[in-house]
């Protein structure tokens, strides 16, 4: 802890001063009367005696630079290590009161600590049926249960936020924070229903490339038609030729045959884009549904996930730059630009006739911009980046230039529901609980805690999305999971009960 900052001395009232002098005089007389019983200790004896104050105090004066000007913070702590292992079936703080109906913090099955295996890794409970939870790193079985792992608080303290500290008449306590100089260990939630304060994490995104990927949807998932698509030559409601039944022959010229479809199932899966025209050169054309493509992996790590406020349930993921991700897939680069990299999207096969088979791969580099723009438009619709209503959102997309959609997709913050968060591995100097009557930014915090109860949990979790691009595109285009805040599930809560016992 920081050293005490001594405040200016204030003259003592006369009556208090006289009483203090009398007390000191009495203490001197008392000590002088018993000093004959004291025994002198030699230096070598003193060297064997050690000691330190159990209680530690300090004072921090807020300032403009730290966003807490006008507050003085007094800390009272203990020089101990507090190891906790506890379960709370229902944790509710700040219910009703100044923030109205509901609770500032509402958590089912709140645990500090866990049951761990021999290596000290926490055991995760089994995923709940019907949920999007994924299996934890250490399976929940009796054989893995080896030890209890504590949630530890080094030098726990109470910190009091004082307003108008220099005024005897206006001085008041406006906030109290409970924390420690170093907080570490496993914490888990069965269900995080409502959160107040700040919780942060990061998203690591890996969209895996593949070869022989059908661009539109499977026959059983039709229709898949891009909004405003050119319908000429479309069959099977936009479904890919790969995995679809054959289409009758004899309805077109040799260069534009109608006997399409009937191709084998694509080894790389389906991108699930809506069908539209890619290329039309008069005597030949190619549609998305007629194309089989290859493309590279795209990796974006360290994207910020942030939740801050009162009674929130959804965090925001920023910095993904979705339009740049699409550029990297189409142009084969790592920087999200339109510069062609070492492994751009290529045409693996086509079901659009002999001319396209010959000229398509040559013309494809000239068409990459249009392909990227079409994918971005469909992502913007799948995520409803402009309006929650599908028709209104599509109308707004249709009114915008490709450059506008590119910028808006890059600036889009992906929602993520914190009800999906069940495990937090805390390693922080700032983790804590607090309650305050007005917004207070405690020392070390990056944002103010608002009126009511709050939890401050920086770097609390990591979202690892490592999926085939086909799977991720299906989650965005084929369902509402991504825009609803459930793009991926996380591990269940840690086990924190021994043996066959249920939640303690």
XYZ file of C-alpha atoms in Angstrom:
504
model
C 0.000 0.000 0.000
C 1.018 3.599 -0.454
C 2.467 5.526 2.455
C 0.309 7.761 4.575
C -0.260 11.236 3.255
C -0.350 13.347 6.423
C -2.985 16.053 6.537
C -2.146 19.519 7.987
C -2.211 19.707 11.786
C -5.276 21.294 13.345
C -4.982 23.084 16.774
C -6.690 21.111 19.559
C -9.448 22.768 21.634
C -8.230 24.023 25.070
C -10.467 21.685 27.070
C -9.330 18.658 25.052
C -5.703 19.805 25.419
C -5.955 20.095 29.207
C -7.517 16.615 29.445
C -4.771 15.166 27.290
C -2.050 16.715 29.486
C -3.648 15.288 32.624
C -3.823 11.839 31.009
C -0.193 11.979 29.928
C 0.899 13.054 33.421
C -0.983 10.128 34.947
C 0.572 7.730 32.451
C 4.093 8.978 33.339
C 3.444 8.516 37.072
C 2.064 5.023 36.436
C 5.029 3.946 34.336
C 7.541 5.430 36.780
C 5.922 3.436 39.555
C 6.504 0.097 37.785
C 9.711 0.770 35.871
C 11.686 -1.136 38.475
C 10.098 -4.326 37.081
C 11.346 -3.753 33.533
C 14.297 -5.871 32.321
C 16.854 -4.592 29.849
C 17.253 -6.595 26.609
C 20.595 -6.846 24.914
C 21.025 -6.252 21.164
C 21.310 -9.934 20.326
C 18.060 -10.573 22.212
C 16.285 -7.744 20.397
C 17.435 -9.130 17.052
C 15.379 -12.267 17.691
C 12.156 -10.261 18.014
C 10.212 -9.285 14.880
C 6.847 -7.619 14.460
C 4.657 -5.699 12.091
C 1.352 -3.900 12.451
C -1.630 -6.097 11.467
C -3.717 -3.080 10.510
C -2.578 -0.969 7.567
C -3.953 2.447 6.688
C -3.413 4.910 3.893
C -4.892 8.009 2.305
C -5.106 8.916 -1.392
C -6.231 12.319 -2.580
C -8.092 12.192 -5.883
C -7.098 14.377 -8.795
C -8.285 15.454 -12.230
C -5.809 13.212 -14.067
C -7.321 10.091 -12.469
C -10.905 11.221 -12.875
C -11.643 11.355 -9.148
C -11.009 14.996 -8.264
C -12.981 16.062 -5.211
C -12.717 12.708 -3.456
C -10.322 11.517 -0.771
C -9.883 7.785 -0.285
C -9.081 6.273 3.114
C -8.078 2.621 3.154
C -8.179 0.328 6.181
C -6.719 -3.108 5.548
C -5.235 -6.170 7.202
C -1.772 -7.528 6.444
C -3.048 -11.077 5.940
C -3.828 -13.550 3.170
C -7.527 -14.419 3.024
C -8.231 -17.737 1.279
C -11.890 -18.356 0.482
C -13.908 -21.286 -0.778
C -17.597 -20.564 -0.622
C -20.876 -20.979 -2.470
C -23.846 -18.618 -2.481
C -26.981 -20.048 -4.026
C -28.514 -16.635 -4.801
C -26.473 -13.424 -4.636
C -28.583 -10.293 -4.960
C -27.257 -6.831 -4.117
C -28.841 -3.430 -4.577
C -32.394 -4.633 -5.112
C -35.003 -1.899 -5.430
C -33.856 1.358 -3.869
C -32.529 4.244 -5.929
C -32.185 2.166 -9.095
C -35.771 0.927 -9.027
C -37.188 -2.540 -9.541
C -34.614 -5.301 -9.972
C -31.117 -5.808 -8.576
C -27.773 -4.188 -9.360
C -26.102 -7.602 -9.080
C -28.200 -10.739 -9.530
C -26.267 -14.011 -9.725
C -27.437 -17.605 -9.339
C -24.982 -20.134 -7.877
C -22.103 -17.767 -7.159
C -18.845 -19.520 -6.221
C -15.433 -18.440 -5.009
C -12.911 -21.250 -5.463
C -13.236 -24.574 -7.237
C -12.475 -28.271 -7.115
C -9.333 -28.952 -9.156
C -7.439 -31.885 -10.607
C -3.942 -32.942 -9.582
C -2.407 -30.249 -11.818
C -4.419 -27.535 -10.075
C -6.772 -26.898 -12.991
C -10.417 -26.259 -12.130
C -13.016 -28.849 -13.070
C -15.943 -27.565 -15.155
C -19.456 -28.856 -14.714
C -21.034 -30.643 -17.654
C -22.770 -28.414 -20.234
C -26.476 -27.977 -19.580
C -28.788 -29.736 -22.005
C -30.269 -27.402 -24.597
C -27.708 -24.647 -23.944
C -24.894 -23.323 -26.123
C -22.304 -24.177 -23.454
C -19.129 -25.951 -24.506
C -17.162 -28.577 -22.585
C -14.562 -27.325 -20.127
C -10.857 -28.119 -20.244
C -11.126 -30.578 -17.320
C -14.047 -33.015 -17.404
C -16.416 -33.336 -14.464
C -15.785 -36.809 -13.098
C -14.841 -38.193 -9.703
C -11.397 -39.307 -10.879
C -10.394 -35.716 -11.592
C -11.342 -34.407 -8.142
C -8.055 -34.010 -6.305
C -7.977 -30.750 -4.327
C -9.728 -27.517 -3.459
C -8.428 -24.346 -5.086
C -9.015 -21.134 -3.173
C -10.007 -17.633 -4.157
C -7.300 -15.557 -2.458
C -7.250 -11.949 -1.319
C -3.886 -10.593 -0.224
C -4.195 -7.732 2.272
C -7.971 -7.326 2.115
C -9.246 -3.834 2.770
C -12.170 -1.451 2.966
C -11.700 1.780 1.057
C -13.873 4.769 1.930
C -14.561 7.463 -0.655
C -14.946 10.784 1.169
C -16.367 13.877 -0.469
C -15.470 17.380 0.797
C -12.843 15.919 3.096
C -11.494 19.360 4.049
C -14.852 20.591 5.317
C -15.969 19.579 8.807
C -19.591 20.388 7.990
C -19.833 18.987 4.449
C -17.618 15.913 4.760
C -19.465 12.671 3.901
C -18.837 9.064 2.948
C -20.181 8.535 -0.579
C -18.754 5.102 -1.378
C -17.235 1.987 0.171
C -15.114 -0.469 -1.768
C -14.099 -3.974 -0.666
C -10.990 -5.363 -2.332
C -7.397 -6.409 -1.853
C -3.885 -5.481 -2.908
C -3.808 -8.689 -4.960
C -6.876 -10.765 -5.769
C -6.536 -14.095 -7.554
C -8.351 -17.342 -8.051
C -11.364 -18.946 -9.691
C -14.813 -17.349 -9.559
C -17.885 -18.717 -11.308
C -21.557 -18.002 -11.955
C -24.365 -20.411 -12.626
C -26.249 -17.545 -14.259
C -25.256 -13.876 -14.343
C -28.707 -12.334 -14.640
C -27.862 -8.685 -14.023
C -24.522 -6.934 -13.751
C -23.486 -3.477 -12.574
C -19.963 -2.093 -12.669
C -17.317 -3.021 -15.210
C -16.362 -6.375 -16.688
C -13.898 -6.703 -19.541
C -12.407 -9.478 -21.605
C -11.104 -10.191 -25.069
C -12.186 -11.992 -28.218
C -9.791 -14.145 -30.224
C -11.247 -14.859 -33.656
C -9.994 -17.528 -36.043
C -12.038 -18.031 -39.225
C -10.679 -21.163 -40.826
C -10.229 -21.353 -44.561
C -10.986 -24.356 -46.728
C -10.894 -25.710 -50.262
C -13.864 -26.692 -52.408
C -16.425 -24.568 -50.577
C -19.854 -23.995 -52.143
C -20.709 -20.306 -52.018
C -24.479 -20.486 -51.449
C -26.561 -22.870 -49.338
C -27.279 -26.570 -49.416
C -30.339 -27.741 -51.313
C -32.173 -28.584 -48.093
C -31.601 -25.060 -46.723
C -33.014 -23.180 -49.739
C -34.058 -20.513 -50.549
C -30.844 -18.516 -50.363
C -31.204 -15.505 -52.618
C -29.358 -12.208 -52.130
C -31.667 -9.182 -51.734
C -32.112 -7.522 -55.115
C -30.390 -10.387 -56.926
C -30.430 -10.770 -60.691
C -32.619 -13.906 -61.082
C -31.682 -14.774 -64.671
C -30.450 -18.341 -64.873
C -31.101 -19.060 -61.161
C -32.256 -22.578 -60.305
C -33.238 -24.362 -57.099
C -33.997 -21.021 -55.372
C -30.308 -20.163 -55.197
C -29.077 -23.455 -53.720
C -25.609 -24.543 -54.757
C -25.176 -26.915 -57.673
C -23.088 -29.041 -55.312
C -25.383 -31.343 -53.394
C -28.483 -30.408 -55.449
C -30.390 -32.708 -57.829
C -29.695 -32.339 -61.521
C -31.666 -29.806 -63.524
C -33.277 -30.922 -66.848
C -31.192 -30.346 -69.962
C -32.094 -28.945 -73.346
C -33.178 -25.433 -72.329
C -30.136 -23.425 -73.390
C -27.273 -23.056 -75.815
C -24.059 -25.065 -75.542
C -22.323 -22.194 -73.796
C -25.136 -21.691 -71.244
C -26.539 -25.136 -70.517
C -29.435 -25.723 -68.165
C -28.368 -29.217 -67.195
C -26.779 -27.940 -63.985
C -26.807 -29.370 -60.484
C -26.295 -32.977 -59.687
C -22.788 -32.238 -58.417
C -21.383 -34.101 -55.411
C -21.479 -32.688 -51.901
C -18.688 -30.083 -51.502
C -15.857 -31.244 -49.271
C -15.422 -27.732 -47.824
C -19.078 -27.177 -46.899
C -21.322 -24.203 -47.668
C -20.761 -20.477 -47.113
C -24.540 -19.881 -47.061
C -24.418 -16.636 -49.035
C -27.476 -15.600 -51.001
C -27.234 -16.290 -54.710
C -26.599 -13.500 -57.240
C -24.803 -12.998 -60.533
C -21.003 -12.886 -60.261
C -20.114 -12.436 -63.926
C -22.141 -11.824 -67.092
C -20.179 -11.380 -70.314
C -23.119 -11.834 -72.648
C -22.276 -15.195 -74.118
C -21.592 -16.685 -70.700
C -22.309 -15.951 -67.082
C -21.608 -17.409 -63.647
C -23.667 -17.220 -60.506
C -22.639 -17.689 -56.872
C -24.572 -20.973 -56.816
C -22.385 -22.269 -59.660
C -19.057 -21.558 -57.945
C -16.788 -23.667 -55.780
C -13.995 -21.646 -54.135
C -10.834 -21.878 -52.014
C -9.772 -19.311 -49.393
C -7.355 -18.860 -46.483
C -7.548 -18.658 -42.676
C -8.157 -15.231 -41.170
C -7.115 -14.605 -37.545
C -7.917 -11.551 -35.410
C -6.813 -11.776 -31.760
C -7.115 -9.394 -28.824
C -10.414 -7.720 -29.687
C -11.769 -5.806 -26.687
C -14.939 -6.987 -24.914
C -16.399 -4.382 -22.569
C -19.422 -4.107 -20.290
C -19.919 -1.032 -18.128
C -22.944 0.537 -16.471
C -25.850 -0.266 -14.196
C -27.935 -3.433 -14.502
C -26.464 -4.455 -17.828
C -26.676 -7.868 -19.472
C -24.830 -7.390 -22.752
C -21.170 -6.595 -23.459
C -19.852 -5.083 -26.679
C -17.026 -6.524 -28.786
C -15.069 -3.861 -30.637
C -12.136 -3.875 -33.017
C -13.127 -6.969 -35.014
C -13.323 -4.908 -38.251
C -15.661 -7.313 -40.001
C -15.321 -5.625 -43.392
C -11.556 -5.977 -43.130
C -11.993 -9.667 -42.279
C -13.978 -10.140 -45.505
C -11.270 -8.345 -47.474
C -8.665 -10.667 -45.979
C -10.691 -13.711 -47.054
C -11.278 -12.460 -50.588
C -7.902 -10.821 -51.231
C -5.771 -13.246 -49.218
C -4.029 -10.697 -46.998
C -3.688 -10.075 -43.261
C -4.327 -6.338 -43.085
C -7.926 -6.141 -44.276
C -7.161 -3.985 -47.324
C -7.798 -4.673 -51.005
C -4.150 -5.483 -51.650
C -3.846 -8.996 -53.089
C -1.888 -11.237 -50.746
C -0.269 -14.605 -51.127
C -3.445 -16.688 -50.901
C -6.510 -14.916 -52.344
C -9.884 -16.511 -52.980
C -9.753 -18.674 -56.082
C -12.288 -20.506 -58.220
C -11.861 -24.226 -57.563
C -14.592 -25.376 -59.930
C -17.680 -24.134 -61.719
C -20.946 -25.550 -62.988
C -21.579 -22.690 -65.429
C -20.431 -24.121 -68.721
C -17.268 -24.525 -70.748
C -16.558 -20.849 -71.427
C -16.680 -19.935 -67.766
C -14.443 -22.872 -66.919
C -11.882 -21.427 -69.300
C -12.201 -17.714 -68.615
C -13.600 -17.634 -65.074
C -10.298 -18.072 -63.195
C -8.735 -15.362 -65.357
C -11.577 -12.902 -64.792
C -12.035 -13.646 -61.101
C -9.305 -11.201 -59.927
C -11.263 -8.402 -61.606
C -14.413 -9.431 -59.755
C -13.055 -9.745 -56.224
C -14.244 -6.276 -55.261
C -17.819 -7.102 -56.256
C -17.685 -10.419 -54.428
C -16.384 -8.740 -51.252
C -19.077 -6.035 -51.478
C -21.816 -8.634 -51.850
C -20.603 -10.563 -48.804
C -20.435 -7.330 -46.748
C -23.991 -6.402 -47.724
C -25.259 -9.795 -46.649
C -23.357 -9.603 -43.352
C -24.826 -6.151 -42.710
C -28.284 -7.623 -43.210
C -27.637 -10.729 -41.118
C -26.401 -8.603 -38.207
C -29.088 -5.912 -38.662
C -26.424 -3.253 -38.221
C -28.768 -0.380 -39.093
C -32.181 -1.438 -37.807
C -33.612 -4.434 -35.957
C -36.411 -4.714 -38.508
C -35.207 -6.798 -41.463
C -37.070 -4.842 -44.166
C -35.984 -1.449 -42.821
C -32.397 -2.608 -42.431
C -32.293 -3.939 -45.999
C -33.758 -0.705 -47.330
C -31.001 1.248 -45.601
C -28.348 -1.106 -46.995
C -29.734 -0.610 -50.508
C -29.418 3.160 -50.092
C -25.722 3.074 -49.184
C -22.546 2.976 -51.232
C -20.108 0.053 -50.756
C -17.614 2.335 -48.979
C -20.239 3.327 -46.397
C -21.152 -0.277 -45.655
C -17.457 -1.156 -45.384
C -16.904 1.594 -42.786
C -20.056 0.775 -40.835
C -19.215 -2.935 -40.666
C -15.726 -2.113 -39.416
C -17.213 0.114 -36.696
C -19.907 -2.394 -35.736
C -19.731 -3.612 -32.144
C -20.800 -7.224 -31.839
C -23.097 -7.810 -28.824
C -22.350 -10.588 -26.345
C -24.662 -11.670 -23.549
C -22.909 -11.997 -20.202
C -25.369 -14.751 -19.274
C -22.989 -16.879 -21.381
C -20.115 -16.102 -18.994
C -19.746 -18.692 -16.228
C -16.014 -18.805 -15.410
C -13.726 -15.973 -14.360
C -10.077 -16.491 -13.436
C -9.220 -13.395 -11.454
C -5.690 -11.993 -11.343
C -6.025 -8.337 -10.498
C -5.032 -5.535 -8.160
C -8.360 -3.814 -8.777
C -11.027 -6.538 -8.490
C -13.641 -5.632 -5.923
C -17.201 -4.959 -4.817
C -18.416 -1.496 -3.950
C -21.517 0.513 -3.231
C -21.856 4.267 -3.623
C -24.488 6.994 -3.429
C -23.102 8.720 -6.541
C -20.652 7.933 -9.333
C -17.180 7.276 -7.881
C -14.008 6.331 -9.725
C -11.881 4.478 -7.200
C -8.061 4.534 -7.435
C -6.847 2.212 -10.203
C -10.244 1.986 -11.917
C -10.622 2.990 -15.563
C -14.226 4.109 -15.165
C -16.532 5.386 -12.438
C -18.834 3.019 -10.564
C -22.394 4.323 -10.737
C -24.932 4.735 -7.943
C -25.713 1.441 -6.218
C -23.754 -1.798 -5.943
C -20.995 -2.586 -8.447
C -18.438 -5.262 -9.272
C -15.159 -4.357 -10.951
C -13.649 -7.302 -12.821
C -11.084 -6.385 -15.500
C -9.738 -9.010 -17.921
C -12.354 -11.425 -16.650
C -12.825 -13.798 -19.583
C -11.743 -14.732 -23.095
C -13.990 -15.582 -26.020
C -12.195 -17.997 -28.315
C -14.000 -18.346 -31.636
C -12.075 -20.853 -33.693
C -14.439 -22.105 -36.354
C -14.701 -22.818 -40.030
C -15.739 -19.707 -41.914
C -18.718 -21.690 -43.206
C -19.938 -22.298 -39.637
C -19.489 -18.685 -38.574
C -21.242 -17.371 -41.679
C -24.138 -19.737 -41.030
C -24.435 -18.376 -37.477
C -24.622 -14.832 -38.827
C -26.650 -15.287 -41.993
C -28.785 -18.290 -41.109
C -29.832 -17.435 -37.551
C -30.164 -14.558 -35.113
C -27.521 -15.993 -32.739
C -24.790 -13.461 -33.522
C -26.951 -10.332 -33.483
C -28.742 -11.553 -30.348
C -25.449 -11.814 -28.444
C -24.954 -15.575 -28.565
C -22.409 -16.035 -31.340
C -20.633 -18.675 -29.241
C -21.137 -20.384 -25.892
C -18.567 -20.692 -23.132
C -17.698 -23.305 -20.510
C -20.168 -23.969 -17.643
C -19.470 -22.956 -14.048
C -16.662 -24.568 -12.071
C -17.381 -27.503 -9.808
C -17.116 -26.358 -6.220
C -18.671 -29.232 -4.310
C -16.839 -32.382 -3.386
C -17.861 -35.827 -4.593
C -21.484 -36.376 -5.568
C -22.884 -33.419 -3.629
C -24.892 -30.908 -5.652
C -24.493 -27.156 -5.404
C -23.574 -26.493 -1.776
